[in-house]
Amino acid sequence: MGGRLKNGLLLAPGLGWLGLFMVVPCAIVFFFSFFERGTYGGIEYHFTLENFRRTLDPLYLSILLDSGRIAALATLLALLIAYPAAYAISLAPRRRQSVYLFLAILPFWSNYLIRTYAWMVLLNREGIVNRALASLGVIDAPLPLLYNEFAVVTGLVYNYVPFVILAVYASVSRIDPALREASEDLGAGAARTFLRVILPLTVPGVVAGCVFVFVLSIGNFITPDLLGGGRFLMVGNLIYDQFLTARDWPFGAGLSMMLIGIMMALLFIQAVMVNRNAAVRE
């Protein structure tokens, strides 16, 4: 009994914080989604399911699908960049791994908005990238690198790659080196060992990292607004506009609940895959 009480007291601050600043706001948004927009904005407390029906309108579904496509592309590129980096860090001498991990998360020491503005400086027509390519004779005219889908995906990948590195590294570092040696002793080459031993054992880290990037990317509104120049409307921008521009809080809440539902489904799939992998190991 004393142990349970101690555990409860230790969990209380964290659970209280999550309940106050995550569960309660989500509950309020869920509550608002069942009412109507007032004539001049705000909320009229007349029960309706119209907000959820509107989220299924082809216009809004196309925005959701475009957001999912961009988020999926950013997730794939982040994984292709982060997995080799995490694997290389895990193979480095133990005393250097902490240094490499520190360098991987170093961008988090600066504000997200500052990092995004930095990419605007790099990618604009008179920016460092275009000037470097022109000085090397690669291009004759500046490339349109900013205010397009390329810039949005680049910004998302840059900002979220560290999440994937940390998640994959956590999985790779737990692999017993004896498994690699056993695979090599049985005649498997480096490529086959990686595909048949290393990669399956790191699936939980890969899934966790991909879920992090996808969830954060599909709801992002700062990067599309700045690097996309407002030309790419993602679901995060749509929700932002409903709350602060159109002042249609109930519909914005309905869109938010749709996005939260997608995120919860992804997190549930991640939990199932992690539990299944743990059961296989046992």
Protein backbone atom coordinates (compact mmCIF):
# COMPACT_ATOMS: atom_id res chain seq x y z
CA MET A 1 0.00 0.00 0.00
CA GLY A 2 2.83 2.37 0.86
CA GLY A 3 4.52 1.67 -2.47
CA ARG A 4 1.34 2.45 -4.40
CA LEU A 5 0.90 5.69 -2.49
CA LYS A 6 4.50 6.69 -3.19
CA ASN A 7 4.09 5.92 -6.90
CA GLY A 8 0.86 7.88 -6.98
CA LEU A 9 2.51 10.90 -5.39
CA LEU A 10 5.39 10.74 -7.87
CA LEU A 11 2.99 10.51 -10.81
CA ALA A 12 0.65 13.23 -9.55
CA PRO A 13 2.61 16.33 -10.73
CA GLY A 14 3.12 14.96 -14.25
CA LEU A 15 -0.45 13.69 -14.59
CA GLY A 16 -1.81 16.94 -13.17
CA TRP A 17 0.24 18.99 -15.62
CA LEU A 18 -0.91 16.86 -18.60
CA GLY A 19 -4.49 16.92 -17.41
CA LEU A 20 -4.57 20.70 -16.95
CA PHE A 21 -2.74 21.74 -20.12
CA MET A 22 -3.62 18.91 -22.55
CA VAL A 23 -6.74 17.01 -21.51
CA VAL A 24 -8.75 20.04 -20.38
CA PRO A 25 -8.03 22.14 -23.55
CA CYS A 26 -8.86 19.14 -25.76
CA ALA A 27 -12.10 18.62 -23.83
CA ILE A 28 -13.02 22.29 -24.34
CA VAL A 29 -12.32 22.05 -28.08
CA PHE A 30 -14.39 18.87 -28.26
CA PHE A 31 -17.23 20.65 -26.41
CA PHE A 32 -17.16 23.66 -28.79
CA SER A 33 -17.30 21.42 -31.89
CA PHE A 34 -20.96 20.58 -31.19
CA PHE A 35 -22.26 24.14 -31.34
CA GLU A 36 -22.85 26.87 -33.95
CA ARG A 37 -20.94 29.97 -34.91
CA GLY A 38 -22.46 33.22 -33.76
CA THR A 39 -23.52 35.87 -36.24
CA TYR A 40 -20.47 37.98 -35.48
CA GLY A 41 -18.21 35.16 -34.43
CA GLY A 42 -17.99 33.38 -31.13
CA ILE A 43 -20.31 30.54 -30.19
CA GLU A 44 -24.04 30.04 -30.02
CA TYR A 45 -24.89 27.09 -27.81
CA HIS A 46 -27.25 25.28 -30.18
CA PHE A 47 -26.35 21.61 -30.50
CA THR A 48 -25.41 20.52 -34.04
CA LEU A 49 -23.31 17.97 -35.91
CA GLU A 50 -22.88 20.30 -38.88
CA ASN A 51 -19.24 21.07 -38.04
CA PHE A 52 -18.28 17.42 -38.39
CA ARG A 53 -20.24 17.13 -41.63
CA ARG A 54 -18.39 20.15 -43.03
CA THR A 55 -15.04 18.52 -42.30
CA LEU A 56 -16.01 15.84 -44.87
CA ASP A 57 -16.55 18.45 -47.59
CA PRO A 58 -14.32 17.65 -50.62
CA LEU A 59 -12.61 21.05 -50.29
CA TYR A 60 -11.45 20.41 -46.73
CA LEU A 61 -10.69 16.75 -47.39
CA SER A 62 -8.39 17.80 -50.25
CA ILE A 63 -6.54 20.12 -47.88
CA LEU A 64 -6.23 17.27 -45.37
CA LEU A 65 -4.94 14.89 -48.06
CA ASP A 66 -2.42 17.47 -49.31
CA SER A 67 -1.28 18.02 -45.72
CA GLY A 68 -0.93 14.27 -45.22
CA ARG A 69 1.05 13.94 -48.44
CA ILE A 70 3.47 16.72 -47.48
CA ALA A 71 3.79 15.33 -43.93
CA ALA A 72 4.41 11.81 -45.30
CA LEU A 73 7.09 13.10 -47.68
CA ALA A 74 8.78 15.02 -44.87
CA THR A 75 8.62 11.89 -42.70
CA LEU A 76 10.20 9.70 -45.38
CA LEU A 77 13.04 12.15 -46.05
CA ALA A 78 13.64 12.63 -42.32
CA LEU A 79 13.90 8.85 -41.88
CA LEU A 80 16.31 8.49 -44.81
CA ILE A 81 18.54 11.16 -43.29
CA ALA A 82 18.18 10.20 -39.64
CA TYR A 83 18.53 6.42 -39.77
CA PRO A 84 22.10 6.34 -41.17
CA ALA A 85 23.07 9.12 -38.75
CA ALA A 86 21.63 7.27 -35.74
CA TYR A 87 23.22 4.00 -36.84
CA ALA A 88 26.61 5.68 -37.31
CA ILE A 89 26.36 7.28 -33.86
CA SER A 90 25.60 3.89 -32.29
CA LEU A 91 28.74 2.41 -33.91
CA ALA A 92 30.99 5.26 -32.73
CA PRO A 93 33.14 4.87 -29.60
CA ARG A 94 31.04 5.23 -26.46
CA ARG A 95 32.80 8.42 -25.33
CA ARG A 96 31.96 10.16 -28.62
CA GLN A 97 28.31 9.15 -28.87
CA SER A 98 27.15 11.79 -26.38
CA VAL A 99 28.99 14.45 -28.38
CA TYR A 100 27.34 13.37 -31.63
CA LEU A 101 23.92 13.29 -29.98
CA PHE A 102 24.53 16.77 -28.60
CA LEU A 103 25.32 18.00 -32.11
CA ALA A 104 22.18 16.31 -33.44
CA ILE A 105 19.92 18.18 -31.01
CA LEU A 106 21.89 21.43 -31.12
CA PRO A 107 19.29 23.14 -33.40
CA PHE A 108 16.78 22.84 -30.55
CA TRP A 109 18.85 25.39 -28.65
CA SER A 110 17.45 28.10 -30.90
CA ASN A 111 13.83 29.13 -31.37
CA TYR A 112 11.76 27.30 -34.00
CA LEU A 113 10.75 30.60 -35.58
CA ILE A 114 14.36 31.76 -35.86
CA ARG A 115 15.36 28.48 -37.52
CA THR A 116 12.55 28.88 -40.03
CA TYR A 117 13.50 32.48 -40.82
CA ALA A 118 17.08 31.28 -41.34
CA TRP A 119 15.85 29.01 -44.15
CA MET A 120 14.18 32.03 -45.75
CA VAL A 121 17.58 33.71 -45.80
CA LEU A 122 19.19 30.60 -47.28
CA LEU A 123 16.60 29.86 -49.98
CA ASN A 124 15.49 33.24 -51.33
CA ARG A 125 16.54 34.32 -54.84
CA GLU A 126 19.42 36.38 -53.46
CA GLY A 127 20.17 33.93 -50.68
CA ILE A 128 23.27 31.93 -49.85
CA VAL A 129 22.26 28.81 -51.78
CA ASN A 130 21.54 30.59 -55.05
CA ARG A 131 24.67 32.72 -54.74
CA ALA A 132 26.83 29.66 -54.06
CA LEU A 133 25.41 27.79 -57.06
CA ALA A 134 25.85 30.86 -59.28
CA SER A 135 29.47 31.36 -58.16
CA LEU A 136 30.19 27.71 -58.99
CA GLY A 137 28.70 28.16 -62.44
CA VAL A 138 25.97 25.59 -61.81
CA ILE A 139 23.11 27.99 -62.58
CA ASP A 140 22.72 31.09 -64.73
CA ALA A 141 19.58 32.41 -63.04
CA PRO A 142 18.37 32.10 -59.43
CA LEU A 143 16.34 28.98 -58.67
CA PRO A 144 12.83 29.33 -57.18
CA LEU A 145 13.69 27.60 -53.91
CA LEU A 146 11.40 29.60 -51.65
CA TYR A 147 7.61 29.89 -51.34
CA ASN A 148 6.90 26.44 -52.73
CA GLU A 149 6.41 22.86 -51.58
CA PHE A 150 10.16 22.19 -51.70
CA ALA A 151 10.79 24.92 -49.12
CA VAL A 152 7.99 23.68 -46.86
CA VAL A 153 9.23 20.08 -46.91
CA THR A 154 12.82 21.23 -46.38
CA GLY A 155 11.84 23.26 -43.33
CA LEU A 156 9.82 20.41 -41.84
CA VAL A 157 12.60 17.87 -42.38
CA TYR A 158 15.26 20.13 -40.92
CA ASN A 159 13.26 20.93 -37.80
CA TYR A 160 12.12 17.38 -37.04
CA VAL A 161 15.07 15.17 -38.07
CA PRO A 162 16.52 15.23 -34.50
CA PHE A 163 13.39 13.47 -33.21
CA VAL A 164 13.99 10.56 -35.58
CA ILE A 165 17.70 10.40 -34.76
CA LEU A 166 16.99 10.13 -31.05
CA ALA A 167 14.21 7.56 -31.50
CA VAL A 168 16.23 5.33 -33.84
CA TYR A 169 19.39 5.67 -31.75
CA ALA A 170 17.46 4.53 -28.67
CA SER A 171 16.49 1.32 -30.52
CA VAL A 172 19.87 0.67 -32.14
CA SER A 173 21.83 1.23 -28.93
CA ARG A 174 19.82 -1.50 -27.17
CA ILE A 175 20.79 -4.19 -29.69
CA ASP A 176 23.19 -6.74 -28.24
CA PRO A 177 26.47 -6.64 -30.26
CA ALA A 178 26.54 -10.43 -29.93
CA LEU A 179 23.65 -10.61 -32.40
CA ARG A 180 25.76 -8.95 -35.10
CA GLU A 181 28.66 -11.28 -34.35
CA ALA A 182 26.40 -14.33 -34.43
CA SER A 183 24.98 -13.27 -37.78
CA GLU A 184 28.46 -12.79 -39.23
CA ASP A 185 29.63 -16.13 -37.80
CA LEU A 186 26.73 -17.82 -39.61
CA GLY A 187 27.95 -16.41 -42.92
CA ALA A 188 25.72 -13.35 -43.33
CA GLY A 189 27.34 -10.29 -44.85
CA ALA A 190 26.97 -6.76 -43.54
CA ALA A 191 23.98 -5.99 -45.77
CA ARG A 192 22.13 -9.18 -44.89
CA THR A 193 22.85 -8.71 -41.18
CA PHE A 194 21.41 -5.24 -41.35
CA LEU A 195 18.27 -6.29 -43.23
CA ARG A 196 17.58 -9.50 -41.29
CA VAL A 197 18.78 -8.56 -37.79
CA ILE A 198 19.33 -4.85 -37.21
CA LEU A 199 16.42 -3.35 -39.14
CA PRO A 200 13.66 -5.56 -37.62
CA LEU A 201 14.93 -4.86 -34.11
CA THR A 202 14.86 -1.11 -34.70
CA VAL A 203 11.28 -1.03 -36.00
CA PRO A 204 9.91 0.45 -32.72
CA GLY A 205 12.34 3.37 -32.95
CA VAL A 206 11.59 3.88 -36.64
CA VAL A 207 7.85 3.88 -36.02
CA ALA A 208 8.18 6.25 -33.04
CA GLY A 209 10.33 8.69 -35.01
CA CYS A 210 8.03 8.59 -38.03
CA VAL A 211 4.95 9.19 -35.88
CA PHE A 212 6.67 12.16 -34.23
CA VAL A 213 7.53 13.76 -37.56
CA PHE A 214 4.20 13.02 -39.25
CA VAL A 215 2.06 14.25 -36.35
CA LEU A 216 4.10 17.44 -35.90
CA SER A 217 4.23 18.10 -39.65
CA ILE A 218 0.56 17.60 -40.53
CA GLY A 219 -0.53 20.09 -37.86
CA ASN A 220 2.22 22.61 -38.53
CA PHE A 221 1.14 26.08 -39.65
CA ILE A 222 4.26 28.23 -39.14
CA THR A 223 6.45 26.53 -41.74
CA PRO A 224 3.83 26.55 -44.56
CA ASP A 225 3.01 30.15 -43.74
CA LEU A 226 6.62 31.40 -43.82
CA LEU A 227 8.47 29.09 -46.21
CA GLY A 228 5.39 28.47 -48.34
CA GLY A 229 4.52 32.15 -48.48
CA GLY A 230 0.90 31.33 -47.70
CA ARG A 231 0.55 29.54 -51.06
CA PHE A 232 0.20 26.10 -49.47
CA LEU A 233 -2.78 25.75 -47.18
CA MET A 234 -2.28 22.88 -44.80
CA VAL A 235 -4.78 21.73 -42.23
CA GLY A 236 -2.89 23.54 -39.46
CA ASN A 237 -3.24 26.84 -41.35
CA LEU A 238 -6.91 26.09 -41.98
CA ILE A 239 -7.57 25.59 -38.26
CA TYR A 240 -5.57 28.72 -37.42
CA ASP A 241 -7.64 30.77 -39.88
CA GLN A 242 -10.94 29.44 -38.53
CA PHE A 243 -10.09 30.52 -35.00
CA LEU A 244 -8.34 33.84 -35.63
CA THR A 245 -9.59 35.09 -39.02
CA ALA A 246 -13.02 33.64 -39.76
CA ARG A 247 -13.83 33.52 -36.03
CA ASP A 248 -15.67 30.25 -36.63
CA TRP A 249 -14.59 28.55 -33.43
CA PRO A 250 -17.01 25.58 -33.66
CA PHE A 251 -15.84 24.60 -37.14
CA GLY A 252 -12.22 25.16 -36.14
CA ALA A 253 -12.87 22.88 -33.18
CA GLY A 254 -14.39 20.26 -35.49
CA LEU A 255 -11.30 20.36 -37.72
CA SER A 256 -9.10 20.15 -34.63
CA MET A 257 -10.93 17.05 -33.42
CA MET A 258 -10.49 15.43 -36.83
CA LEU A 259 -6.75 16.10 -36.64
CA ILE A 260 -6.56 14.89 -33.03
CA GLY A 261 -8.38 11.70 -34.11
CA ILE A 262 -5.76 11.05 -36.79
CA MET A 263 -2.96 11.63 -34.30
CA MET A 264 -4.53 9.33 -31.71
CA ALA A 265 -4.95 6.60 -34.32
CA LEU A 266 -1.27 6.86 -35.26
CA LEU A 267 -0.18 6.78 -31.62
CA PHE A 268 -2.39 3.72 -31.05
CA ILE A 269 -0.79 1.94 -34.02
CA GLN A 270 2.64 2.84 -32.67
CA ALA A 271 1.76 1.42 -29.23
CA VAL A 272 0.45 -1.81 -30.78
CA MET A 273 3.60 -2.27 -32.85
CA VAL A 274 5.87 -1.59 -29.87
CA ASN A 275 3.97 -4.07 -27.69
CA ARG A 276 4.02 -6.69 -30.43
CA ASN A 277 7.76 -6.24 -30.89
CA ALA A 278 8.31 -6.55 -27.14
CA ALA A 279 6.23 -9.75 -27.07
CA VAL A 280 8.30 -11.22 -29.92
CA ARG A 281 11.54 -10.45 -28.06
CA GLU A 282 10.26 -12.20 -24.96
